[in-house]
PDB file of C-alpha atoms in Angstrom:
ATOM      1  CA  MET A   7      -0.061  -0.074   0.033  1.00 37.00           C
ATOM      2  CA  ILE A   8       1.367   3.394  -1.038  1.00 39.00           C
ATOM      3  CA  SER A   9       0.432   5.991   1.593  1.00 39.00           C
ATOM      4  CA  ASP A  10       1.983   9.407  -0.490  1.00 45.00           C
ATOM      5  CA  PRO A  11      -0.989  11.483  -0.635  1.00 54.00           C
ATOM      6  CA  GLU A  12       0.441  13.574  -3.255  1.00 75.00           C
ATOM      7  CA  THR A  13      -1.111  13.887  -6.744  1.00 89.00           C
ATOM      8  CA  LEU A  14      -0.170  11.030  -9.539  1.00 96.00           C
ATOM      9  CA  LEU A  15       0.245  12.137 -12.834  1.00 97.00           C
ATOM     10  CA  LEU A  16      -1.109   8.848 -15.361  1.00 98.00           C
ATOM     11  CA  SER A  17       0.015   9.411 -18.817  1.00 97.00           C
ATOM     12  CA  ASN A  18      -0.054   7.203 -22.265  1.00 97.00           C
ATOM     13  CA  GLY A  19       0.496   8.949 -25.593  1.00 95.00           C
ATOM     14  CA  GLY A  20      -1.201  12.565 -25.697  1.00 96.00           C
ATOM     15  CA  LEU A  21      -3.081  11.672 -22.697  1.00 98.00           C
ATOM     16  CA  GLN A  22      -2.446  13.195 -19.548  1.00 98.00           C
ATOM     17  CA  VAL A  23      -4.537  12.798 -16.078  1.00 98.00           C
ATOM     18  CA  TRP A  24      -3.771  13.583 -12.715  1.00 98.00           C
ATOM     19  CA  VAL A  25      -5.055  11.570  -9.753  1.00 98.00           C
ATOM     20  CA  ALA A  26      -5.386  12.624  -5.942  1.00 97.00           C
ATOM     21  CA  SER A  27      -5.702  10.520  -3.475  1.00 96.00           C
ATOM     22  CA  GLN A  28      -8.321  12.805  -1.658  1.00 96.00           C
ATOM     23  CA  GLY A  29     -11.410  11.854  -3.192  1.00 97.00           C
ATOM     24  CA  ALA A  30     -10.219   9.497  -5.454  1.00 98.00           C
ATOM     25  CA  ALA A  31     -10.352  12.287  -7.705  1.00 98.00           C
ATOM     26  CA  LEU A  32      -9.459  14.003 -10.814  1.00 98.00           C
ATOM     27  CA  THR A  33      -7.735  17.083 -10.587  1.00 97.00           C
ATOM     28  CA  ASP A  34      -6.953  17.510 -14.329  1.00 97.00           C
ATOM     29  CA  ALA A  35      -7.174  15.931 -17.531  1.00 98.00           C
ATOM     30  CA  ARG A  36      -5.352  16.769 -20.935  1.00 98.00           C
ATOM     31  CA  PHE A  37      -5.201  15.387 -24.385  1.00 98.00           C
ATOM     32  CA  ASP A  38      -2.528  16.781 -26.194  1.00 96.00           C
ATOM     33  CA  GLY A  39      -1.877  19.397 -23.832  1.00 96.00           C
ATOM     34  CA  GLU A  40      -6.082  20.705 -24.293  1.00 96.00           C
ATOM     35  CA  ALA A  41      -8.172  20.290 -21.157  1.00 97.00           C
ATOM     36  CA  PHE A  42     -11.274  18.524 -21.460  1.00 98.00           C
ATOM     37  CA  LEU A  43     -11.942  18.091 -17.679  1.00 98.00           C
ATOM     38  CA  VAL A  44     -11.399  21.336 -15.765  1.00 97.00           C
ATOM     39  CA  PRO A  45     -11.586  21.788 -12.058  1.00 97.00           C
ATOM     40  CA  GLY A  46     -14.837  22.666 -10.401  1.00 96.00           C
ATOM     41  CA  GLY A  47     -15.890  20.749  -7.563  1.00 95.00           C
ATOM     42  CA  GLY A  48     -15.065  18.802  -4.338  1.00 93.00           C
ATOM     43  CA  PRO A  49     -14.141  20.476  -0.990  1.00 89.00           C
ATOM     44  CA  GLU A  50     -11.905  23.315  -2.263  1.00 90.00           C
ATOM     45  CA  GLY A  51     -13.112  23.267  -5.982  1.00 93.00           C
ATOM     46  CA  SER A  52     -10.139  21.070  -7.150  1.00 95.00           C
ATOM     47  CA  PHE A  53     -11.662  18.554  -8.665  1.00 97.00           C
ATOM     48  CA  ALA A  54     -12.428  17.714 -12.113  1.00 98.00           C
ATOM     49  CA  SER A  55     -13.999  14.234 -11.812  1.00 98.00           C
ATOM     50  CA  PHE A  56     -15.162  12.229  -8.419  1.00 98.00           C
ATOM     51  CA  PRO A  57     -16.467   8.915  -7.575  1.00 98.00           C
ATOM     52  CA  LEU A  58     -20.292   9.043  -6.466  1.00 98.00           C
ATOM     53  CA  VAL A  59     -20.251   6.111  -3.947  1.00 98.00           C
ATOM     54  CA  PRO A  60     -22.017   4.874  -2.229  1.00 98.00           C
ATOM     55  CA  PHE A  61     -24.925   6.892  -3.592  1.00 98.00           C
ATOM     56  CA  GLY A  62     -24.868  10.168  -5.819  1.00 97.00           C
ATOM     57  CA  ASN A  63     -26.695  13.389  -5.384  1.00 97.00           C
ATOM     58  CA  ARG A  64     -29.185  14.148  -2.625  1.00 96.00           C
ATOM     59  CA  ILE A  65     -31.187  12.284   0.483  1.00 96.00           C
ATOM     60  CA  GLU A  66     -34.372  13.783   0.896  1.00 97.00           C
ATOM     61  CA  HIS A  67     -35.073  14.545   4.922  1.00 97.00           C
ATOM     62  CA  ASN A  68     -31.326  13.563   5.632  1.00 97.00           C
ATOM     63  CA  GLY A  69     -32.468  10.140   6.214  1.00 97.00           C
ATOM     64  CA  PHE A  70     -34.580   6.996   4.936  1.00 97.00           C
ATOM     65  CA  THR A  71     -36.023   3.778   6.418  1.00 97.00           C
ATOM     66  CA  LEU A  72     -35.236   0.443   5.173  1.00 97.00           C
ATOM     67  CA  GLU A  73     -36.862  -3.069   6.453  1.00 97.00           C
ATOM     68  CA  GLY A  74     -37.901  -1.247   9.849  1.00 96.00           C
ATOM     69  CA  THR A  75     -34.464   0.357  10.709  1.00 97.00           C
ATOM     70  CA  ASP A  76     -34.116   4.297  10.052  1.00 97.00           C
ATOM     71  CA  TYR A  77     -31.182   5.470   8.810  1.00 97.00           C
ATOM     72  CA  ARG A  78     -29.846   9.590   9.747  1.00 97.00           C
ATOM     73  CA  PHE A  79     -27.236  11.506   8.136  1.00 97.00           C
ATOM     74  CA  ARG A  80     -25.639  14.872   8.664  1.00 97.00           C
ATOM     75  CA  PRO A  81     -25.106  17.514   6.023  1.00 96.00           C
ATOM     76  CA  ASN A  82     -21.467  16.767   4.864  1.00 95.00           C
ATOM     77  CA  SER A  83     -20.754  20.261   3.136  1.00 94.00           C
ATOM     78  CA  ALA A  84     -22.680  23.742   2.803  1.00 94.00           C
ATOM     79  CA  ASP A  85     -25.485  22.022   1.366  1.00 95.00           C
ATOM     80  CA  PRO A  86     -28.144  21.290   3.928  1.00 96.00           C
ATOM     81  CA  LEU A  87     -28.908  17.990   2.569  1.00 97.00           C
ATOM     82  CA  TYR A  88     -26.316  14.902   2.560  1.00 96.00           C
ATOM     83  CA  LEU A  89     -24.435  14.998  -0.697  1.00 96.00           C
ATOM     84  CA  HIS A  90     -22.799  12.668  -3.115  1.00 97.00           C
ATOM     85  CA  GLY A  91     -22.315  10.026  -0.511  1.00 95.00           C
ATOM     86  CA  ASP A  92     -18.563   9.964   1.382  1.00 94.00           C
ATOM     87  CA  GLY A  93     -16.331   8.982  -1.016  1.00 96.00           C
ATOM     88  CA  TRP A  94     -15.635  12.462  -2.611  1.00 97.00           C
ATOM     89  CA  LEU A  95     -14.853  13.627   1.199  1.00 96.00           C
ATOM     90  CA  GLU A  96     -12.534  10.339   2.012  1.00 96.00           C
ATOM     91  CA  GLN A  97      -8.796   9.941   2.083  1.00 96.00           C
ATOM     92  CA  TRP A  98      -8.283   6.712  -0.324  1.00 97.00           C
ATOM     93  CA  ASP A  99      -5.453   4.497   0.086  1.00 96.00           C
ATOM     94  CA  ILE A 100      -3.110   4.149  -2.910  1.00 96.00           C
ATOM     95  CA  ASP A 101      -3.116   0.316  -3.487  1.00 97.00           C
ATOM     96  CA  LYS A 102      -0.897   0.557  -6.653  1.00 96.00           C
ATOM     97  CA  ALA A 103      -0.139   2.349  -9.591  1.00 96.00           C
ATOM     98  CA  ASP A 104       2.352   3.057 -12.538  1.00 96.00           C
ATOM     99  CA  CYS A 105       2.831   5.343 -15.332  1.00 97.00           C
ATOM    100  CA  THR A 106      -0.825   4.410 -17.041  1.00 98.00           C
ATOM    101  CA  SER A 107      -2.689   3.440 -13.998  1.00 98.00           C
ATOM    102  CA  VAL A 108      -3.922   3.522 -10.262  1.00 98.00           C
ATOM    103  CA  THR A 109      -5.713   1.840  -7.674  1.00 98.00           C
ATOM    104  CA  LEU A 110      -7.516   3.281  -4.704  1.00 98.00           C
ATOM    105  CA  SER A 111      -9.142   1.988  -1.935  1.00 98.00           C
ATOM    106  CA  LEU A 112     -11.694   3.310   0.804  1.00 98.00           C
ATOM    107  CA  ARG A 113     -12.913   1.340   4.171  1.00 98.00           C
ATOM    108  CA  HIS A 114     -15.420   3.945   5.158  1.00 98.00           C
ATOM    109  CA  PRO A 115     -16.995   2.634   9.000  1.00 98.00           C
ATOM    110  CA  PRO A 116     -20.433   4.581   9.750  1.00 97.00           C
ATOM    111  CA  SER A 117     -19.828   7.333  11.530  1.00 94.00           C
ATOM    112  CA  PRO A 118     -22.313  10.498  13.193  1.00 93.00           C
ATOM    113  CA  LEU A 119     -21.909  11.914   9.256  1.00 94.00           C
ATOM    114  CA  SER A 120     -22.981   8.409   7.447  1.00 97.00           C
ATOM    115  CA  PRO A 121     -24.452   5.063   9.053  1.00 97.00           C
ATOM    116  CA  TYR A 122     -22.672   3.480   5.894  1.00 98.00           C
ATOM    117  CA  ASP A 123     -20.481   0.678   6.042  1.00 98.00           C
ATOM    118  CA  TYR A 124     -18.491  -0.642   3.221  1.00 98.00           C
ATOM    119  CA  SER A 125     -15.075  -0.615   1.306  1.00 98.00           C
ATOM    120  CA  ALA A 126     -14.868   0.781  -2.179  1.00 98.00           C
ATOM    121  CA  TRP A 127     -12.349   0.607  -4.957  1.00 98.00           C
ATOM    122  CA  GLN A 128     -11.206   2.764  -7.860  1.00 98.00           C
ATOM    123  CA  THR A 129      -8.949   1.885 -10.483  1.00 98.00           C
ATOM    124  CA  ILE A 130      -7.959   4.919 -13.376  1.00 98.00           C
ATOM    125  CA  SER A 131      -6.594   3.299 -16.219  1.00 98.00           C
ATOM    126  CA  LEU A 132      -5.063   5.427 -19.485  1.00 98.00           C
ATOM    127  CA  ALA A 133      -4.977   3.737 -23.074  1.00 97.00           C
ATOM    128  CA  GLU A 134      -5.586   4.465 -26.805  1.00 93.00           C
ATOM    129  CA  ASN A 135      -6.529   8.365 -26.082  1.00 97.00           C
ATOM    130  CA  GLY A 136      -9.069   6.936 -23.267  1.00 98.00           C
ATOM    131  CA  VAL A 137      -9.348   7.151 -19.267  1.00 98.00           C
ATOM    132  CA  THR A 138     -11.221   4.540 -17.785  1.00 98.00           C
ATOM    133  CA  LEU A 139     -12.630   4.747 -14.313  1.00 98.00           C
ATOM    134  CA  HIS A 140     -14.063   1.395 -12.543  1.00 98.00           C
ATOM    135  CA  LEU A 141     -15.597   1.751  -9.399  1.00 98.00           C
ATOM    136  CA  SER A 142     -16.718  -1.007  -7.260  1.00 98.00           C
ATOM    137  CA  VAL A 143     -18.328  -0.975  -3.569  1.00 98.00           C
ATOM    138  CA  ARG A 144     -18.608  -4.186  -1.068  1.00 98.00           C
ATOM    139  CA  HIS A 145     -21.153  -3.479   2.029  1.00 98.00           C
ATOM    140  CA  GLU A 146     -19.423  -4.921   5.243  1.00 98.00           C
ATOM    141  CA  GLY A 147     -22.484  -3.787   7.442  1.00 97.00           C
ATOM    142  CA  GLU A 148     -24.599  -6.541   9.567  1.00 96.00           C
ATOM    143  CA  LYS A 149     -27.974  -5.334   8.037  1.00 97.00           C
ATOM    144  CA  PRO A 150     -28.722  -4.406   4.377  1.00 98.00           C
ATOM    145  CA  LEU A 151     -28.227  -1.384   2.710  1.00 98.00           C
ATOM    146  CA  LEU A 152     -29.328   0.285  -0.368  1.00 98.00           C
ATOM    147  CA  TYR A 153     -26.073   1.206  -3.245  1.00 98.00           C
ATOM    148  CA  GLY A 154     -25.741   3.168  -6.158  1.00 98.00           C
ATOM    149  CA  LEU A 155     -22.779   4.258  -7.944  1.00 98.00           C
ATOM    150  CA  GLY A 156     -21.789   7.107 -10.795  1.00 98.00           C
ATOM    151  CA  GLN A 157     -19.078   9.657 -11.239  1.00 98.00           C
ATOM    152  CA  HIS A 158     -18.869  13.274 -11.132  1.00 98.00           C
ATOM    153  CA  PRO A 159     -16.708  14.882 -14.418  1.00 98.00           C
ATOM    154  CA  PHE A 160     -16.450  18.252 -14.960  1.00 98.00           C
ATOM    155  CA  PHE A 161     -16.324  18.439 -18.730  1.00 98.00           C
ATOM    156  CA  ALA A 162     -14.817  21.591 -20.073  1.00 98.00           C
ATOM    157  CA  ARG A 163     -17.334  23.984 -21.869  1.00 98.00           C
ATOM    158  CA  THR A 164     -16.522  26.466 -25.144  1.00 97.00           C
ATOM    159  CA  ALA A 165     -19.400  28.738 -26.649  1.00 96.00           C
ATOM    160  CA  GLN A 166     -19.843  25.943 -29.126  1.00 97.00           C
ATOM    161  CA  THR A 167     -19.851  22.758 -26.825  1.00 98.00           C
ATOM    162  CA  ARG A 168     -22.162  20.118 -28.592  1.00 98.00           C
ATOM    163  CA  LEU A 169     -23.690  17.165 -26.182  1.00 98.00           C
ATOM    164  CA  THR A 170     -25.352  14.271 -27.648  1.00 98.00           C
ATOM    165  CA  ALA A 171     -26.777  12.106 -25.074  1.00 98.00           C
ATOM    166  CA  PRO A 172     -30.673  10.232 -25.966  1.00 98.00           C
ATOM    167  CA  ALA A 173     -32.528   9.648 -23.040  1.00 98.00           C
ATOM    168  CA  ARG A 174     -36.705   8.991 -22.829  1.00 97.00           C
ATOM    169  CA  THR A 175     -37.620  11.482 -20.118  1.00 97.00           C
ATOM    170  CA  SER A 176     -36.513  14.091 -17.990  1.00 97.00           C
ATOM    171  CA  TRP A 177     -37.227  15.078 -14.374  1.00 97.00           C
ATOM    172  CA  SER A 178     -38.063  18.444 -13.331  1.00 95.00           C
ATOM    173  CA  GLU A 179     -36.220  19.981 -10.154  1.00 95.00           C
ATOM    174  CA  ARG A 180     -38.195  21.135  -7.149  1.00 95.00           C
ATOM    175  CA  ALA A 181     -37.251  22.571  -3.826  1.00 95.00           C
ATOM    176  CA  GLY A 182     -33.717  21.346  -2.251  1.00 94.00           C
ATOM    177  CA  HIS A 183     -32.536  20.283  -5.878  1.00 96.00           C
ATOM    178  CA  LEU A 184     -34.340  17.278  -5.521  1.00 96.00           C
ATOM    179  CA  PRO A 185     -36.357  15.904  -8.412  1.00 95.00           C
ATOM    180  CA  GLY A 186     -39.688  16.593  -8.947  1.00 95.00           C
ATOM    181  CA  GLU A 187     -42.077  15.304 -11.868  1.00 94.00           C
ATOM    182  CA  SER A 188     -40.867  12.771 -14.657  1.00 95.00           C
ATOM    183  CA  GLY A 189     -42.304  13.718 -18.350  1.00 96.00           C
ATOM    184  CA  PRO A 190     -41.009  14.475 -22.061  1.00 96.00           C
ATOM    185  CA  LEU A 191     -37.806  16.027 -22.581  1.00 95.00           C
ATOM    186  CA  PRO A 192     -38.134  19.684 -23.448  1.00 94.00           C
ATOM    187  CA  ARG A 193     -36.611  20.831 -26.550  1.00 94.00           C
ATOM    188  CA  GLU A 194     -34.092  22.805 -24.896  1.00 95.00           C
ATOM    189  CA  LEU A 195     -32.546  19.183 -23.319  1.00 97.00           C
ATOM    190  CA  ASP A 196     -33.178  16.978 -26.047  1.00 97.00           C
ATOM    191  CA  PHE A 197     -29.977  15.993 -26.596  1.00 98.00           C
ATOM    192  CA  ALA A 198     -30.913  12.868 -29.197  1.00 97.00           C
ATOM    193  CA  GLU A 199     -28.905  14.528 -31.879  1.00 97.00           C
ATOM    194  CA  PRO A 200     -26.123  16.819 -31.121  1.00 98.00           C
ATOM    195  CA  ALA A 201     -27.305  19.994 -29.906  1.00 98.00           C
ATOM    196  CA  LEU A 202     -26.077  23.107 -27.828  1.00 98.00           C
ATOM    197  CA  LEU A 203     -26.167  23.586 -24.048  1.00 97.00           C
ATOM    198  CA  PRO A 204     -28.763  25.663 -23.000  1.00 95.00           C
ATOM    199  CA  ASP A 205     -28.006  29.356 -21.664  1.00 94.00           C
ATOM    200  CA  ARG A 206     -29.111  28.706 -18.186  1.00 95.00           C
ATOM    201  CA  PHE A 207     -29.150  26.903 -15.044  1.00 96.00           C
ATOM    202  CA  VAL A 208     -29.481  23.486 -15.090  1.00 97.00           C
ATOM    203  CA  ASN A 209     -29.771  20.639 -12.475  1.00 97.00           C
ATOM    204  CA  ASN A 210     -31.807  17.889 -14.117  1.00 97.00           C
ATOM    205  CA  ALA A 211     -31.779  14.019 -14.304  1.00 98.00           C
ATOM    206  CA  PHE A 212     -32.694  12.016 -17.511  1.00 98.00           C
ATOM    207  CA  ALA A 213     -33.748   8.480 -17.430  1.00 97.00           C
ATOM    208  CA  GLY A 214     -33.732   5.962 -20.275  1.00 96.00           C
ATOM    209  CA  TRP A 215     -30.355   6.354 -21.430  1.00 97.00           C
ATOM    210  CA  ASP A 216     -28.352   3.590 -23.056  1.00 96.00           C
ATOM    211  CA  GLY A 217     -24.925   4.750 -21.551  1.00 97.00           C
ATOM    212  CA  HIS A 218     -23.459   5.920 -24.813  1.00 98.00           C
ATOM    213  CA  ALA A 219     -23.084   9.630 -24.964  1.00 98.00           C
ATOM    214  CA  SER A 220     -20.670  12.434 -26.981  1.00 98.00           C
ATOM    215  CA  ILE A 221     -19.098  15.714 -26.440  1.00 98.00           C
ATOM    216  CA  ALA A 222     -17.813  17.882 -29.654  1.00 98.00           C
ATOM    217  CA  TRP A 223     -15.864  21.209 -28.547  1.00 98.00           C
ATOM    218  CA  PRO A 224     -15.371  22.397 -32.513  1.00 97.00           C
ATOM    219  CA  GLU A 225     -13.282  25.128 -31.675  1.00 96.00           C
ATOM    220  CA  LEU A 226     -10.557  22.872 -30.147  1.00 96.00           C
ATOM    221  CA  ARG A 227     -11.248  20.242 -32.987  1.00 97.00           C
ATOM    222  CA  LEU A 228     -11.262  17.804 -29.862  1.00 98.00           C
ATOM    223  CA  ALA A 229     -14.691  15.447 -29.286  1.00 98.00           C
ATOM    224  CA  ALA A 230     -14.899  12.636 -26.063  1.00 98.00           C
ATOM    225  CA  ASP A 231     -16.921   9.579 -26.663  1.00 98.00           C
ATOM    226  CA  ILE A 232     -18.438   8.426 -23.018  1.00 98.00           C
ATOM    227  CA  ASP A 233     -19.340   4.619 -22.471  1.00 98.00           C
ATOM    228  CA  ALA A 234     -20.639   4.227 -19.073  1.00 97.00           C
ATOM    229  CA  GLY A 235     -22.408   0.623 -19.755  1.00 92.00           C
ATOM    230  CA  SER A 236     -26.194  -0.589 -19.696  1.00 89.00           C
ATOM    231  CA  ASN A 237     -26.040  -0.480 -16.039  1.00 92.00           C
ATOM    232  CA  HIS A 238     -25.705   3.857 -16.169  1.00 96.00           C
ATOM    233  CA  ASP A 239     -29.338   3.952 -17.487  1.00 96.00           C
ATOM    234  CA  ILE A 240     -29.476   7.625 -15.612  1.00 98.00           C
ATOM    235  CA  TYR A 241     -27.317  11.034 -15.823  1.00 98.00           C
ATOM    236  CA  MET A 242     -27.649  14.179 -14.499  1.00 98.00           C
ATOM    237  CA  LEU A 243     -26.833  17.285 -16.036  1.00 98.00           C
ATOM    238  CA  TYR A 244     -25.600  20.225 -13.843  1.00 98.00           C
ATOM    239  CA  MET A 245     -24.472  23.907 -15.160  1.00 97.00           C
ATOM    240  CA  PRO A 246     -24.061  26.425 -12.370  1.00 95.00           C
ATOM    241  CA  VAL A 247     -24.367  30.420 -13.452  1.00 93.00           C
ATOM    242  CA  ASP A 248     -21.537  31.266 -11.747  1.00 93.00           C
ATOM    243  CA  ARG A 249     -19.165  29.479 -13.785  1.00 95.00           C
ATOM    244  CA  THR A 250     -19.475  28.922 -17.473  1.00 95.00           C
ATOM    245  CA  ASP A 251     -16.034  27.044 -18.461  1.00 97.00           C
ATOM    246  CA  PHE A 252     -17.764  23.959 -17.378  1.00 98.00           C
ATOM    247  CA  PHE A 253     -20.630  21.713 -17.264  1.00 98.00           C
ATOM    248  CA  CYS A 254     -21.218  17.829 -15.371  1.00 98.00           C
ATOM    249  CA  PHE A 255     -22.367  15.296 -17.058  1.00 98.00           C
ATOM    250  CA  GLU A 256     -22.618  12.620 -14.342  1.00 98.00           C
ATOM    251  CA  PRO A 257     -23.395   9.029 -15.526  1.00 98.00           C
ATOM    252  CA  MET A 258     -25.314   7.211 -12.541  1.00 98.00           C
ATOM    253  CA  THR A 259     -27.146   3.686 -11.803  1.00 98.00           C
ATOM    254  CA  HIS A 260     -30.059   5.730  -9.755  1.00 98.00           C
ATOM    255  CA  LEU A 261     -31.856   8.157  -9.834  1.00 97.00           C
ATOM    256  CA  PRO A 262     -31.149  11.448  -7.508  1.00 97.00           C
ATOM    257  CA  ASN A 263     -33.381  10.925  -4.372  1.00 97.00           C
ATOM    258  CA  ALA A 264     -33.821   7.054  -5.108  1.00 97.00           C
ATOM    259  CA  HIS A 265     -34.237   6.184  -0.994  1.00 98.00           C
ATOM    260  CA  HIS A 266     -37.283   8.038  -1.367  1.00 97.00           C
ATOM    261  CA  MET A 267     -38.925   6.491  -4.790  1.00 96.00           C
ATOM    262  CA  PRO A 268     -40.601   3.283  -5.536  1.00 95.00           C
ATOM    263  CA  GLY A 269     -38.352   0.064  -6.075  1.00 96.00           C
ATOM    264  CA  TYR A 270     -35.519   2.174  -5.027  1.00 97.00           C
ATOM    265  CA  ALA A 271     -35.470   3.525  -8.485  1.00 97.00           C
ATOM    266  CA  GLY A 272     -31.887   1.532  -9.496  1.00 97.00           C
ATOM    267  CA  LEU A 273     -30.247   1.177  -5.803  1.00 98.00           C
ATOM    268  CA  LYS A 274     -29.128  -2.184  -5.173  1.00 98.00           C
ATOM    269  CA  ARG A 275     -29.888  -3.938  -1.888  1.00 98.00           C
ATOM    270  CA  LEU A 276     -26.451  -5.467  -0.530  1.00 98.00           C
ATOM    271  CA  VAL A 277     -26.164  -7.750   2.263  1.00 98.00           C
ATOM    272  CA  ALA A 278     -23.141  -8.228   3.766  1.00 98.00           C
ATOM    273  CA  GLY A 279     -20.155  -9.105   1.543  1.00 98.00           C
ATOM    274  CA  GLU A 280     -21.980  -8.218  -1.853  1.00 98.00           C
ATOM    275  CA  THR A 281     -20.110  -6.499  -4.420  1.00 98.00           C
ATOM    276  CA  ILE A 282     -21.688  -4.272  -7.014  1.00 98.00           C
ATOM    277  CA  GLY A 283     -19.591  -2.061  -9.860  1.00 97.00           C
ATOM    278  CA  SER A 284     -19.381   0.503 -12.691  1.00 97.00           C
ATOM    279  CA  GLU A 285     -17.566   1.757 -15.347  1.00 98.00           C
ATOM    280  CA  MET A 286     -17.067   4.701 -17.383  1.00 98.00           C
ATOM    281  CA  SER A 287     -14.531   5.370 -20.411  1.00 98.00           C
ATOM    282  CA  ILE A 288     -14.062   8.250 -21.637  1.00 98.00           C
ATOM    283  CA  ARG A 289     -12.269   8.248 -25.185  1.00 98.00           C
ATOM    284  CA  LEU A 290     -10.828  11.700 -27.137  1.00 98.00           C
ATOM    285  CA  ARG A 291     -10.295  11.811 -30.882  1.00 97.00           C
ATOM    286  CA  ARG A 292      -9.619  15.186 -32.972  1.00 97.00           C
ATOM    287  CA  ILE A 293     -12.478  16.453 -35.623  1.00 95.00           C
TER     288      ILE A 293
END
C-alpha cells in the first residue's frame, strides 16, 4: 500500500490525467495539452471528476427507512442535504500505481455523518486515447443497505460545445435541488442529436439512457466519446450560472433521491459481502 497523498500523474501518448488520493479524484485531464476536464468541484473546488459512492446526489430529509430501520445523515457540505455520498470527502489509500494506471481503496465505517459501512475501490487507467474509471463497492454492515454508483466529471465548456446523449424522459427540479416530476424531454434538453447546451441554470436528471454519449468542442477540434454501459441508465446534467467554463455530465446507476422512490429507482440492496461495480470510459479524438 502506498501512503503518499500527493497527486499522481498518469500519462499515455497525448493523454495526461492527474489523480489525487483525496476523494480518489481527477484534478486535471488533458489531451495534447488541451483540458477536457477542468477543476470545478470537491471541498476546495479542485476536483475535475470524482466517484459517487455509496450513492449519488441528495437524500431528502437527510434520512430514509429500510426494512424497519431508520438511517440518518448529517450535512456533509454547505448544502443542507447529505450530498454525493462519502467517497468524495474521504482520503483513499493508493494500493498500486504505475505510469498509466492507479488503484485506490477506501474503508468507510459508520460515522456520525453517515450510517454506511462499506469498502470501495476505484481503478483509473489510460489506454488508446482514453481514460477508464472502474468503481466498485462492497457492503460490510450486518444489516442490508441500498447502494448506487456513478461518476461526477466536470467537462470543459466552450461557446460551441455540443452534447449528444439520447434519453427517454427528464425530471424537473423542485425545492432542495431534488427531482420533481418526470415527463417528455423539453426541446432545449433533448440531446438525441448533437445540440448546444442551454444558456441557463440546469440541474436535471435524465432516464432511459443507453450509457453512450459524446461531447464535441469544435473550437478545439476535439471530441469525447463516453461509454458508461447499460447499468448507467440515468445521467445528471448540471450547469451553474457562476461558472461557464464547465458543465457536469454525471452517469449514475440510480435516480437522485432514489432512497425515497418506489422500488428504490436503481439502487441495489446489498447484504454483507455483496459487491456492485460500474465502469465509465472517456475516449478522445480529433475532429
